């Protein structure tokens, strides 16, 4: 204003030209960031791109652990890009962008594949990126870690928060979900399993079978599974007509029937969870049980379970936990890895809901016993679930104290508002992601109550809350807690879930 008064219209016009020139310079294509800015994992994901679809076409030889093939990514540039990164631990042999050979650098030690296209990508432009590769996943590490599982059971691309980098190049962060076609060729005596629906199996050469899987709903990279080995594969349909596919490793021994008695009840458990959380969000259901891991993971449409979880008998609380993730973690994904409570606290609460449904201990009983049986100086109260740190994402506090937070919320707002909050979270954010503060804001909006102090106490502050999760009246009237029937099994689940993740 002062400059315009002093210098007149000519100077203002010159200033406008100057701003336009500066804007033009600022818009020049620039490298995309090597990560999305997640404090826990600085190189996770990539700046400047949004992946729409992955077409993964691979051949895998279990005897040699050689994985070869191509991944085609359909992605949109979110800025003018001179180059961009993909998260990838293996060595690429060629990269093409929009059918033209691109320059690339394999930074396998830190899991970055740096791609420089022949022509810059402009903001809003959709590009086709084809990466060819042949490598041995078990020999490659990212920041000193190898998440690939290889053994007599076959091979597993299964882990959290990282697993995709060992079998396909990606934008490896839950905030960039995409659809998938995964085609895996394996020797005839093996089964190859991924997510979604099994489209077909084909044979194009003697001794090999190609398995084609399709996922039509947005899916995070770490939820995408690679499983090759000797499995019993079962195909049927759920009562509402969805494909229901389960698989059991050939080496499960005397745990096989306990595993089946658990996993085969998945459609029943999902029906129950839908009454609590809203409609089941995906196109298929199922589960895989393997000896290759001790933990379990909520791979989209088809969780993967370590056989260890069934050695003492059936374990439907674990099935409830991993399938609750289909809503909390898969359909609505976390916005940052520090938001892990949005995954694990809710899935743990689902174990309590299922326990009550089965008559093995009510939610209130499980919450009270968990609160009472952990002394004020116990480990459960030392960690802050809202920001546990990368090394403690799967600490028991995230599971148990996370579930206690939800029970405290339910006590404060009442059942109607509580379950409306859970269902609205799914309805509003399904296919996308959310942050803890987003959830708190929704809870306050729906309940009409200020909830800052509640969440501050249960989620953000170390130390045992002075009043239990069932509220002041229950706390005053309480008597000695009796251990609910399901408690020990749920605790064993949580110990196993934390056992073997890459971080």
Short mmCIF file of C-alpha atoms in Angstrom, two decimals:
data_model
loop_
_atom_site.label_atom_id
_atom_site.label_comp_id
_atom_site.label_asym_id
_atom_site.label_seq_id
_atom_site.Cartn_x
_atom_site.Cartn_y
_atom_site.Cartn_z
CA UNK A 1 0.00 0.00 0.00
CA UNK A 2 2.74 2.42 0.93
CA UNK A 3 4.84 1.46 -2.11
CA UNK A 4 1.91 1.90 -4.47
CA UNK A 5 1.22 5.40 -3.11
CA UNK A 6 4.84 6.39 -3.50
CA UNK A 7 5.72 4.85 -6.86
CA UNK A 8 2.48 4.75 -8.79
CA UNK A 9 0.93 2.25 -11.20
CA UNK A 10 4.09 1.63 -13.23
CA UNK A 11 5.98 0.34 -10.22
CA UNK A 12 3.02 -1.81 -9.23
CA UNK A 13 2.92 -3.34 -12.72
CA UNK A 14 6.65 -4.04 -12.51
CA UNK A 15 6.06 -5.66 -9.15
CA UNK A 16 3.36 -7.89 -10.59
CA UNK A 17 5.75 -8.99 -13.37
CA UNK A 18 8.39 -9.64 -10.76
CA UNK A 19 6.01 -11.82 -8.74
CA UNK A 20 4.96 -13.73 -11.83
CA UNK A 21 8.58 -14.37 -12.76
CA UNK A 22 9.33 -15.49 -9.23
CA UNK A 23 6.32 -17.80 -9.32
CA UNK A 24 7.53 -19.24 -12.62
CA UNK A 25 10.95 -19.89 -11.15
CA UNK A 26 9.44 -21.52 -8.06
CA UNK A 27 7.38 -23.82 -10.27
CA UNK A 28 10.42 -25.26 -12.06
CA UNK A 29 10.52 -29.07 -11.76
CA UNK A 30 12.30 -30.18 -8.58
CA UNK A 31 13.18 -33.54 -6.98
CA UNK A 32 10.51 -35.20 -4.90
CA UNK A 33 11.36 -35.72 -1.25
CA UNK A 34 12.70 -39.18 -0.28
CA UNK A 35 10.01 -39.48 2.42
CA UNK A 36 6.60 -38.11 3.38
CA UNK A 37 7.90 -36.55 6.57
CA UNK A 38 6.86 -39.22 9.08
CA UNK A 39 9.08 -38.59 12.15
CA UNK A 40 9.28 -42.29 13.02
CA UNK A 41 10.54 -43.33 9.58
CA UNK A 42 12.01 -40.39 7.67
CA UNK A 43 12.48 -42.32 4.41
CA UNK A 44 9.04 -43.94 4.44
CA UNK A 45 6.92 -42.99 1.47
CA UNK A 46 7.94 -40.41 -1.11
CA UNK A 47 7.18 -36.78 -1.81
CA UNK A 48 5.68 -35.63 -5.07
CA UNK A 49 3.74 -38.73 -6.12
CA UNK A 50 0.39 -40.36 -5.45
CA UNK A 51 0.16 -43.98 -6.59
CA UNK A 52 -3.20 -45.01 -8.02
CA UNK A 53 -2.54 -48.65 -8.90
CA UNK A 54 0.13 -51.34 -8.75
CA UNK A 55 0.36 -54.13 -11.30
CA UNK A 56 2.90 -56.59 -9.88
CA UNK A 57 3.93 -59.52 -12.07
CA UNK A 58 6.58 -61.79 -10.58
CA UNK A 59 8.16 -65.22 -10.74
CA UNK A 60 9.53 -66.71 -7.53
CA UNK A 61 11.75 -69.76 -7.06
CA UNK A 62 11.70 -70.90 -3.42
CA UNK A 63 14.74 -73.14 -3.86
CA UNK A 64 17.00 -70.19 -4.71
CA UNK A 65 15.01 -67.26 -3.27
CA UNK A 66 15.24 -65.49 -6.63
CA UNK A 67 12.40 -63.05 -7.27
CA UNK A 68 12.11 -61.62 -10.79
CA UNK A 69 9.61 -59.65 -12.80
CA UNK A 70 8.13 -56.19 -13.15
CA UNK A 71 6.01 -53.77 -11.19
CA UNK A 72 3.98 -51.21 -13.08
CA UNK A 73 2.87 -48.17 -11.12
CA UNK A 74 0.21 -45.74 -12.25
CA UNK A 75 0.96 -42.57 -10.35
CA UNK A 76 0.07 -38.91 -10.36
CA UNK A 77 2.62 -36.18 -9.80
CA UNK A 78 1.60 -33.90 -6.93
CA UNK A 79 4.26 -31.35 -7.89
CA UNK A 80 6.42 -30.61 -10.92
CA UNK A 81 9.02 -33.37 -10.67
CA UNK A 82 12.51 -33.54 -12.12
CA UNK A 83 12.97 -36.88 -10.34
CA UNK A 84 11.22 -39.00 -7.71
CA UNK A 85 11.94 -41.81 -5.30
CA UNK A 86 10.37 -45.21 -4.83
CA UNK A 87 10.86 -47.29 -1.68
CA UNK A 88 12.65 -50.48 -2.78
CA UNK A 89 15.27 -52.74 -1.25
CA UNK A 90 16.01 -54.84 -4.36
CA UNK A 91 18.15 -53.97 -7.37
CA UNK A 92 16.26 -52.67 -10.38
CA UNK A 93 17.59 -53.63 -13.82
CA UNK A 94 15.58 -51.10 -15.82
CA UNK A 95 13.03 -48.33 -15.32
CA UNK A 96 10.74 -46.80 -17.90
CA UNK A 97 8.54 -43.75 -17.39
CA UNK A 98 5.79 -43.22 -19.94
CA UNK A 99 7.46 -45.84 -22.17
CA UNK A 100 10.79 -44.02 -22.26
CA UNK A 101 13.92 -45.37 -20.55
CA UNK A 102 14.64 -43.44 -17.35
CA UNK A 103 17.83 -42.97 -15.41
CA UNK A 104 17.78 -44.63 -12.02
CA UNK A 105 19.98 -45.24 -9.00
CA UNK A 106 19.62 -48.22 -6.65
CA UNK A 107 20.22 -46.88 -3.16
CA UNK A 108 19.50 -50.29 -1.69
CA UNK A 109 21.17 -49.63 1.65
CA UNK A 110 18.55 -47.05 2.59
CA UNK A 111 15.77 -48.52 0.48
CA UNK A 112 15.44 -45.79 -2.13
CA UNK A 113 15.19 -46.22 -5.89
CA UNK A 114 15.79 -42.76 -7.38
CA UNK A 115 14.18 -42.31 -10.81
CA UNK A 116 14.95 -39.48 -13.23
CA UNK A 117 12.49 -39.56 -16.15
CA UNK A 118 13.52 -38.48 -19.64
CA UNK A 119 11.05 -35.62 -19.33
CA UNK A 120 9.95 -33.94 -16.09
CA UNK A 121 6.52 -34.85 -14.74
CA UNK A 122 4.16 -31.91 -14.34
CA UNK A 123 1.85 -31.51 -11.38
CA UNK A 124 -1.38 -33.40 -12.02
CA UNK A 125 0.15 -35.57 -14.74
CA UNK A 126 -0.47 -39.31 -14.54
CA UNK A 127 2.54 -41.43 -15.41
CA UNK A 128 3.16 -45.11 -16.08
CA UNK A 129 6.31 -46.34 -14.37
CA UNK A 130 7.64 -49.83 -15.11
CA UNK A 131 10.41 -51.25 -12.92
CA UNK A 132 12.08 -54.54 -13.88
CA UNK A 133 14.16 -56.46 -11.35
CA UNK A 134 15.69 -59.79 -10.37
CA UNK A 135 17.21 -60.22 -6.94
CA UNK A 136 17.39 -62.32 -3.79
CA UNK A 137 15.24 -60.63 -1.15
CA UNK A 138 16.79 -62.41 1.83
CA UNK A 139 20.16 -60.75 1.11
CA UNK A 140 18.99 -57.14 1.05
CA UNK A 141 18.64 -54.82 4.05
CA UNK A 142 17.20 -51.36 4.61
CA UNK A 143 18.83 -49.46 7.46
CA UNK A 144 20.23 -52.76 8.67
CA UNK A 145 16.86 -54.56 8.64
CA UNK A 146 15.57 -57.41 6.49
CA UNK A 147 11.83 -58.02 6.71
CA UNK A 148 11.73 -60.92 4.22
CA UNK A 149 10.96 -64.33 5.74
CA UNK A 150 12.50 -67.39 4.08
CA UNK A 151 12.58 -70.97 5.33
CA UNK A 152 11.18 -74.46 4.96
CA UNK A 153 7.71 -72.85 4.99
CA UNK A 154 8.54 -70.98 1.76
CA UNK A 155 8.70 -67.19 1.66
CA UNK A 156 6.72 -64.35 3.21
CA UNK A 157 6.60 -60.68 2.34
CA UNK A 158 4.81 -59.98 5.63
CA UNK A 159 5.67 -57.40 8.30
CA UNK A 160 4.83 -54.03 9.80
CA UNK A 161 5.66 -51.19 9.26
CA UNK A 162 7.88 -52.37 6.38
CA UNK A 163 7.56 -55.35 4.05
CA UNK A 164 6.77 -54.18 0.50
CA UNK A 165 10.31 -52.95 -0.18
CA UNK A 166 11.51 -56.57 -0.41
CA UNK A 167 9.21 -57.48 -3.27
CA UNK A 168 7.87 -54.42 -5.09
CA UNK A 169 8.80 -50.72 -5.51
CA UNK A 170 6.25 -48.45 -3.88
CA UNK A 171 5.29 -45.29 -2.11
CA UNK A 172 5.56 -47.13 1.18
CA UNK A 173 3.45 -45.18 3.65
CA UNK A 174 -0.17 -45.77 4.75
CA UNK A 175 -1.22 -42.31 3.56
CA UNK A 176 -0.82 -43.43 -0.07
CA UNK A 177 -3.17 -46.33 -0.69
CA UNK A 178 -3.84 -47.84 -4.09
CA UNK A 179 -5.54 -50.76 -5.84
CA UNK A 180 -3.57 -53.86 -6.83
CA UNK A 181 -3.18 -56.65 -9.33
CA UNK A 182 -0.66 -59.16 -8.00
CA UNK A 183 0.39 -62.07 -10.20
CA UNK A 184 2.91 -64.57 -8.84
CA UNK A 185 4.32 -67.54 -10.75
CA UNK A 186 5.64 -70.33 -8.54
CA UNK A 187 6.52 -74.02 -8.92
CA UNK A 188 3.49 -76.29 -9.24
CA UNK A 189 3.90 -77.79 -5.76
CA UNK A 190 3.60 -74.33 -4.20
CA UNK A 191 0.67 -71.98 -3.64
CA UNK A 192 1.06 -68.23 -4.19
CA UNK A 193 -1.24 -66.02 -2.11
CA UNK A 194 -1.93 -62.30 -1.98
CA UNK A 195 -4.92 -60.07 -1.21
CA UNK A 196 -8.44 -59.66 -2.51
CA UNK A 197 -10.02 -62.10 -4.94
CA UNK A 198 -8.34 -64.94 -6.80
CA UNK A 199 -9.04 -64.11 -10.44
CA UNK A 200 -7.49 -67.21 -12.00
CA UNK A 201 -4.61 -69.64 -12.05
CA UNK A 202 -2.86 -70.33 -15.34
CA UNK A 203 -0.04 -72.49 -16.69
CA UNK A 204 2.17 -71.18 -19.47
CA UNK A 205 5.10 -73.57 -19.00
CA UNK A 206 5.68 -77.00 -17.54
CA UNK A 207 6.20 -77.14 -13.80
CA UNK A 208 4.94 -73.63 -13.01
CA UNK A 209 1.58 -72.08 -12.10
CA UNK A 210 0.70 -68.39 -12.13
CA UNK A 211 -1.70 -67.05 -9.49
CA UNK A 212 -3.54 -63.79 -10.19
CA UNK A 213 -5.01 -61.79 -7.30
CA UNK A 214 -6.95 -58.52 -7.48
CA UNK A 215 -7.63 -55.93 -4.77
CA UNK A 216 -10.20 -53.35 -5.83
CA UNK A 217 -10.31 -51.23 -2.65
CA UNK A 218 -7.60 -48.78 -1.55
CA UNK A 219 -4.87 -50.73 0.22
CA UNK A 220 -1.73 -49.69 2.09
CA UNK A 221 1.59 -51.15 1.03
CA UNK A 222 2.39 -52.91 4.32
CA UNK A 223 -1.00 -54.63 4.18
CA UNK A 224 -0.19 -56.18 0.79
CA UNK A 225 0.98 -59.77 1.15
CA UNK A 226 3.37 -62.09 -0.67
CA UNK A 227 3.06 -65.73 0.42
CA UNK A 228 4.58 -68.66 -1.46
CA UNK A 229 4.91 -72.16 -0.08
CA UNK A 230 3.17 -75.47 0.45
CA UNK A 231 -0.32 -74.64 1.70
CA UNK A 232 -3.75 -76.19 1.76
CA UNK A 233 -5.91 -73.61 -0.02
CA UNK A 234 -9.67 -73.55 0.58
CA UNK A 235 -12.17 -71.49 -1.40
CA UNK A 236 -15.81 -70.87 -0.55
CA UNK A 237 -18.15 -67.91 -0.14
CA UNK A 238 -19.41 -66.02 2.90
CA UNK A 239 -23.14 -66.03 3.69
CA UNK A 240 -23.43 -62.67 1.91
CA UNK A 241 -21.60 -63.93 -1.18
CA UNK A 242 -18.02 -62.67 -0.85
CA UNK A 243 -15.05 -64.90 -1.72
CA UNK A 244 -13.77 -66.58 1.44
CA UNK A 245 -10.26 -67.96 0.96
CA UNK A 246 -8.15 -69.57 3.66
CA UNK A 247 -4.79 -71.31 3.57
CA UNK A 248 -2.90 -73.49 6.04
CA UNK A 249 0.78 -74.36 5.89
CA UNK A 250 1.60 -77.99 5.30
CA UNK A 251 3.83 -77.99 8.40
CA UNK A 252 1.31 -76.89 11.05
CA UNK A 253 1.26 -80.33 12.66
CA UNK A 254 -1.11 -80.84 15.57
CA UNK A 255 -2.04 -77.14 15.55
CA UNK A 256 -3.82 -77.44 12.20
CA UNK A 257 -7.28 -78.20 13.51
CA UNK A 258 -7.12 -75.52 16.21
CA UNK A 259 -6.12 -73.03 13.51
CA UNK A 260 -9.00 -74.11 11.31
CA UNK A 261 -11.46 -73.97 14.21
CA UNK A 262 -10.47 -70.33 14.58
CA UNK A 263 -9.88 -68.94 11.08
CA UNK A 264 -12.84 -70.71 9.49
CA UNK A 265 -15.11 -68.68 11.80
CA UNK A 266 -13.94 -65.42 10.21
CA UNK A 267 -17.24 -64.66 8.40
CA UNK A 268 -19.17 -65.14 11.65
CA UNK A 269 -16.77 -62.87 13.52
CA UNK A 270 -16.90 -60.25 10.77
CA UNK A 271 -20.69 -60.31 10.91
CA UNK A 272 -20.50 -59.52 14.61
CA UNK A 273 -17.87 -56.80 14.15
CA UNK A 274 -20.05 -55.19 11.48
CA UNK A 275 -22.75 -54.68 14.12
CA UNK A 276 -20.21 -52.73 16.18
CA UNK A 277 -18.26 -50.81 13.51
CA UNK A 278 -20.43 -50.65 10.40
CA UNK A 279 -20.46 -52.73 7.20
CA UNK A 280 -17.43 -54.90 6.39
CA UNK A 281 -15.40 -52.65 4.06
CA UNK A 282 -13.83 -55.02 1.52
CA UNK A 283 -14.63 -57.43 -1.28
CA UNK A 284 -13.24 -60.66 0.20
CA UNK A 285 -12.47 -62.37 3.52
CA UNK A 286 -10.10 -65.06 4.67
CA UNK A 287 -6.90 -65.87 6.50
CA UNK A 288 -3.55 -67.63 6.20
CA UNK A 289 -1.79 -69.61 8.94
CA UNK A 290 1.96 -70.11 8.64
CA UNK A 291 4.94 -71.29 10.65
CA UNK A 292 7.00 -68.47 9.14
CA UNK A 293 6.06 -65.84 11.74
CA UNK A 294 5.18 -65.85 15.44
CA UNK A 295 3.10 -62.65 15.30
CA UNK A 296 0.03 -62.00 13.15
CA UNK A 297 -0.72 -59.20 10.70
CA UNK A 298 -3.94 -57.68 9.41
CA UNK A 299 -3.18 -58.06 5.70
CA UNK A 300 -6.16 -56.59 3.89
CA UNK A 301 -8.98 -59.11 3.28
CA UNK A 302 -6.72 -61.98 4.39
CA UNK A 303 -4.85 -61.66 7.72
CA UNK A 304 -1.75 -63.77 8.22
CA UNK A 305 -1.46 -65.68 11.50
CA UNK A 306 1.57 -67.31 13.07
CA UNK A 307 0.80 -70.92 14.00
CA UNK A 308 2.22 -70.28 17.46
CA UNK A 309 -1.05 -68.56 18.30
CA UNK A 310 -2.99 -71.84 18.01
CA UNK A 311 -0.69 -74.25 19.83
CA UNK A 312 -2.85 -74.16 22.96
CA UNK A 313 -6.08 -74.59 21.00
CA UNK A 314 -8.55 -72.41 19.15
CA UNK A 315 -8.11 -68.64 19.44
CA UNK A 316 -11.04 -66.66 18.10
CA UNK A 317 -10.07 -63.54 20.07
CA UNK A 318 -7.05 -63.23 17.77
CA UNK A 319 -9.31 -63.58 14.73
CA UNK A 320 -11.44 -60.77 16.15
CA UNK A 321 -8.32 -58.62 16.68
CA UNK A 322 -6.94 -58.97 13.17
CA UNK A 323 -10.30 -58.64 11.48
CA UNK A 324 -11.16 -55.55 13.53
CA UNK A 325 -8.13 -54.08 11.77
CA UNK A 326 -10.00 -54.46 8.49
CA UNK A 327 -11.95 -51.46 9.78
CA UNK A 328 -9.33 -49.81 12.03
CA UNK A 329 -6.00 -49.76 10.23
CA UNK A 330 -6.98 -51.09 6.81
CA UNK A 331 -10.13 -49.21 5.80
CA UNK A 332 -9.16 -46.16 7.85
CA UNK A 333 -5.37 -46.09 8.02
CA UNK A 334 -3.18 -44.10 10.36
CA UNK A 335 -1.90 -40.75 9.15
CA UNK A 336 1.45 -41.08 10.90
CA UNK A 337 3.02 -44.10 12.53
CA UNK A 338 2.78 -42.32 15.88
CA UNK A 339 -1.01 -42.75 15.51
CA UNK A 340 -0.67 -46.53 16.01
CA UNK A 341 -3.29 -46.37 18.79
CA UNK A 342 -5.90 -45.90 16.07
CA UNK A 343 -4.98 -49.41 14.91
CA UNK A 344 -4.01 -51.43 17.96
CA UNK A 345 -6.16 -49.86 20.67
CA UNK A 346 -9.29 -50.45 18.61
CA UNK A 347 -8.37 -54.00 17.57
CA UNK A 348 -7.66 -54.85 21.21
CA UNK A 349 -11.02 -53.42 22.21
CA UNK A 350 -12.58 -55.69 19.60
CA UNK A 351 -11.14 -58.68 21.47
CA UNK A 352 -13.05 -57.50 24.54
CA UNK A 353 -16.23 -57.03 22.50
CA UNK A 354 -15.92 -60.54 21.07
CA UNK A 355 -15.22 -61.97 24.53
CA UNK A 356 -18.46 -60.46 25.80
CA UNK A 357 -20.30 -61.76 22.75
CA UNK A 358 -18.98 -65.26 23.48
CA UNK A 359 -19.78 -65.07 27.21
CA UNK A 360 -16.14 -65.26 28.29
CA UNK A 361 -15.90 -61.94 30.11
CA UNK A 362 -17.62 -58.61 29.51
CA UNK A 363 -15.88 -55.51 28.23
CA UNK A 364 -16.31 -53.84 31.61
CA UNK A 365 -14.88 -56.87 33.43
CA UNK A 366 -11.86 -57.10 31.15
CA UNK A 367 -11.23 -53.36 31.41
CA UNK A 368 -11.49 -53.39 35.21
CA UNK A 369 -9.26 -56.46 35.59
CA UNK A 370 -6.65 -54.98 33.29
CA UNK A 371 -6.69 -51.75 35.29
CA UNK A 372 -6.59 -53.47 38.68
CA UNK A 373 -3.94 -56.04 37.84
CA UNK A 374 -1.37 -53.48 36.69
CA UNK A 375 0.13 -51.62 39.67
CA UNK A 376 0.79 -47.90 39.51
CA UNK A 377 4.53 -48.49 39.03
CA UNK A 378 3.95 -51.14 36.33
CA UNK A 379 5.20 -50.94 32.77
CA UNK A 380 1.70 -50.50 31.37
CA UNK A 381 1.55 -46.93 32.63
CA UNK A 382 5.07 -45.80 31.66
CA UNK A 383 4.45 -45.49 27.93
CA UNK A 384 2.27 -42.84 26.28
CA UNK A 385 0.08 -44.64 23.70
CA UNK A 386 -0.51 -41.46 21.68
CA UNK A 387 3.19 -41.27 20.81
CA UNK A 388 4.99 -44.45 21.90
CA UNK A 389 8.09 -43.98 19.74
CA UNK A 390 9.19 -46.10 16.77
CA UNK A 391 10.80 -48.74 19.00
CA UNK A 392 7.67 -49.18 21.13
CA UNK A 393 4.85 -49.14 18.59
CA UNK A 394 3.82 -52.66 19.51
CA UNK A 395 4.34 -52.36 23.24
CA UNK A 396 1.60 -53.87 25.38
CA UNK A 397 0.63 -50.39 26.56
CA UNK A 398 -0.49 -49.51 23.03
CA UNK A 399 -2.77 -52.56 23.08
CA UNK A 400 -4.07 -52.69 26.66
CA UNK A 401 -3.94 -49.05 27.69
CA UNK A 402 -5.20 -48.23 24.21
CA UNK A 403 -8.28 -50.39 24.79
CA UNK A 404 -8.73 -48.92 28.28
CA UNK A 405 -8.87 -45.47 26.69
CA UNK A 406 -11.78 -46.57 24.53
CA UNK A 407 -13.62 -48.01 27.51
CA UNK A 408 -13.11 -44.73 29.39
CA UNK A 409 -14.51 -42.91 26.36
CA UNK A 410 -17.51 -45.24 26.21
CA UNK A 411 -18.17 -44.68 29.91
CA UNK A 412 -18.01 -40.92 29.45
CA UNK A 413 -20.24 -40.59 26.37
CA UNK A 414 -22.58 -43.59 26.67
CA UNK A 415 -23.09 -46.57 24.39
CA UNK A 416 -25.18 -44.83 21.72
CA UNK A 417 -22.69 -42.02 21.16
CA UNK A 418 -19.69 -44.36 21.45
CA UNK A 419 -20.74 -46.75 18.72
CA UNK A 420 -21.98 -43.87 16.58
CA UNK A 421 -18.47 -42.40 16.82
CA UNK A 422 -16.88 -45.69 15.67
CA UNK A 423 -19.28 -46.12 12.77
CA UNK A 424 -19.04 -42.50 11.68
CA UNK A 425 -15.23 -42.69 11.68
CA UNK A 426 -15.53 -45.53 9.19
CA UNK A 427 -18.22 -43.88 7.09
CA UNK A 428 -16.37 -40.58 6.80
CA UNK A 429 -12.80 -41.80 6.35
CA UNK A 430 -13.11 -45.23 4.76
CA UNK A 431 -10.53 -45.73 2.03
CA UNK A 432 -8.38 -42.95 3.45
CA UNK A 433 -6.62 -42.21 6.75
CA UNK A 434 -6.88 -40.21 9.95
CA UNK A 435 -4.96 -38.83 12.92
CA UNK A 436 -5.64 -39.19 16.63
CA UNK A 437 -6.69 -35.55 16.91
CA UNK A 438 -9.19 -36.10 14.10
CA UNK A 439 -10.76 -38.92 16.08
CA UNK A 440 -10.93 -36.84 19.25
CA UNK A 441 -12.60 -34.00 17.36
CA UNK A 442 -15.20 -36.41 15.95
CA UNK A 443 -15.85 -37.87 19.40
CA UNK A 444 -16.45 -34.40 20.84
CA UNK A 445 -18.71 -33.41 17.95
CA UNK A 446 -20.91 -36.49 18.17
CA UNK A 447 -21.06 -36.70 21.96
CA UNK A 448 -21.38 -32.95 22.51
CA UNK A 449 -18.97 -33.30 25.43
CA UNK A 450 -15.51 -31.83 26.06
CA UNK A 451 -13.13 -34.80 26.05
CA UNK A 452 -9.73 -33.13 26.21
CA UNK A 453 -9.11 -34.12 29.82
CA UNK A 454 -10.14 -37.72 29.27
CA UNK A 455 -7.78 -38.25 26.36
CA UNK A 456 -5.04 -36.28 28.06
CA UNK A 457 -5.26 -38.61 31.05
CA UNK A 458 -5.58 -41.94 29.27
CA UNK A 459 -3.69 -41.43 26.03
CA UNK A 460 -1.18 -38.60 26.44
CA UNK A 461 0.03 -38.79 30.06
CA UNK A 462 2.31 -41.38 31.64
CA UNK A 463 1.10 -42.82 34.94
CA UNK A 464 -1.91 -44.82 36.09
CA UNK A 465 -5.16 -42.80 35.94
CA UNK A 466 -6.61 -42.22 39.38
CA UNK A 467 -10.08 -43.44 38.36
CA UNK A 468 -10.65 -46.65 36.43
CA UNK A 469 -12.07 -46.97 32.90
CA UNK A 470 -15.60 -47.77 34.08
CA UNK A 471 -16.00 -44.38 35.77
CA UNK A 472 -16.08 -42.87 39.23
CA UNK A 473 -19.19 -44.71 40.44
CA UNK A 474 -17.83 -48.10 39.47
CA UNK A 475 -14.45 -47.15 40.91
CA UNK A 476 -16.00 -46.28 44.29
CA UNK A 477 -18.20 -49.37 44.41
CA UNK A 478 -15.63 -51.81 43.08
CA UNK A 479 -14.70 -55.08 44.73
CA UNK A 480 -11.73 -57.33 44.00
CA UNK A 481 -11.63 -58.13 40.30
CA UNK A 482 -12.07 -61.70 39.12
CA UNK A 483 -10.02 -62.69 36.11
CA UNK A 484 -12.31 -63.04 33.05
CA UNK A 485 -12.06 -66.32 31.20
CA UNK A 486 -10.64 -64.72 28.02
CA UNK A 487 -8.01 -62.55 29.75
CA UNK A 488 -5.00 -64.88 29.57
CA UNK A 489 -5.59 -65.68 25.89
CA UNK A 490 -5.87 -62.00 25.00
CA UNK A 491 -2.64 -61.26 26.87
CA UNK A 492 -0.88 -64.10 25.03
CA UNK A 493 -2.14 -62.62 21.76
CA UNK A 494 -0.60 -59.27 22.59
CA UNK A 495 2.75 -60.79 23.55
CA UNK A 496 2.89 -62.69 20.27
CA UNK A 497 1.79 -59.68 18.25
CA UNK A 498 4.75 -57.72 19.56
CA UNK A 499 7.25 -60.52 19.06
CA UNK A 500 8.79 -60.17 15.65
CA UNK A 501 7.95 -56.93 13.85
CA UNK A 502 10.82 -55.24 12.01
CA UNK A 503 10.75 -52.33 14.47
#
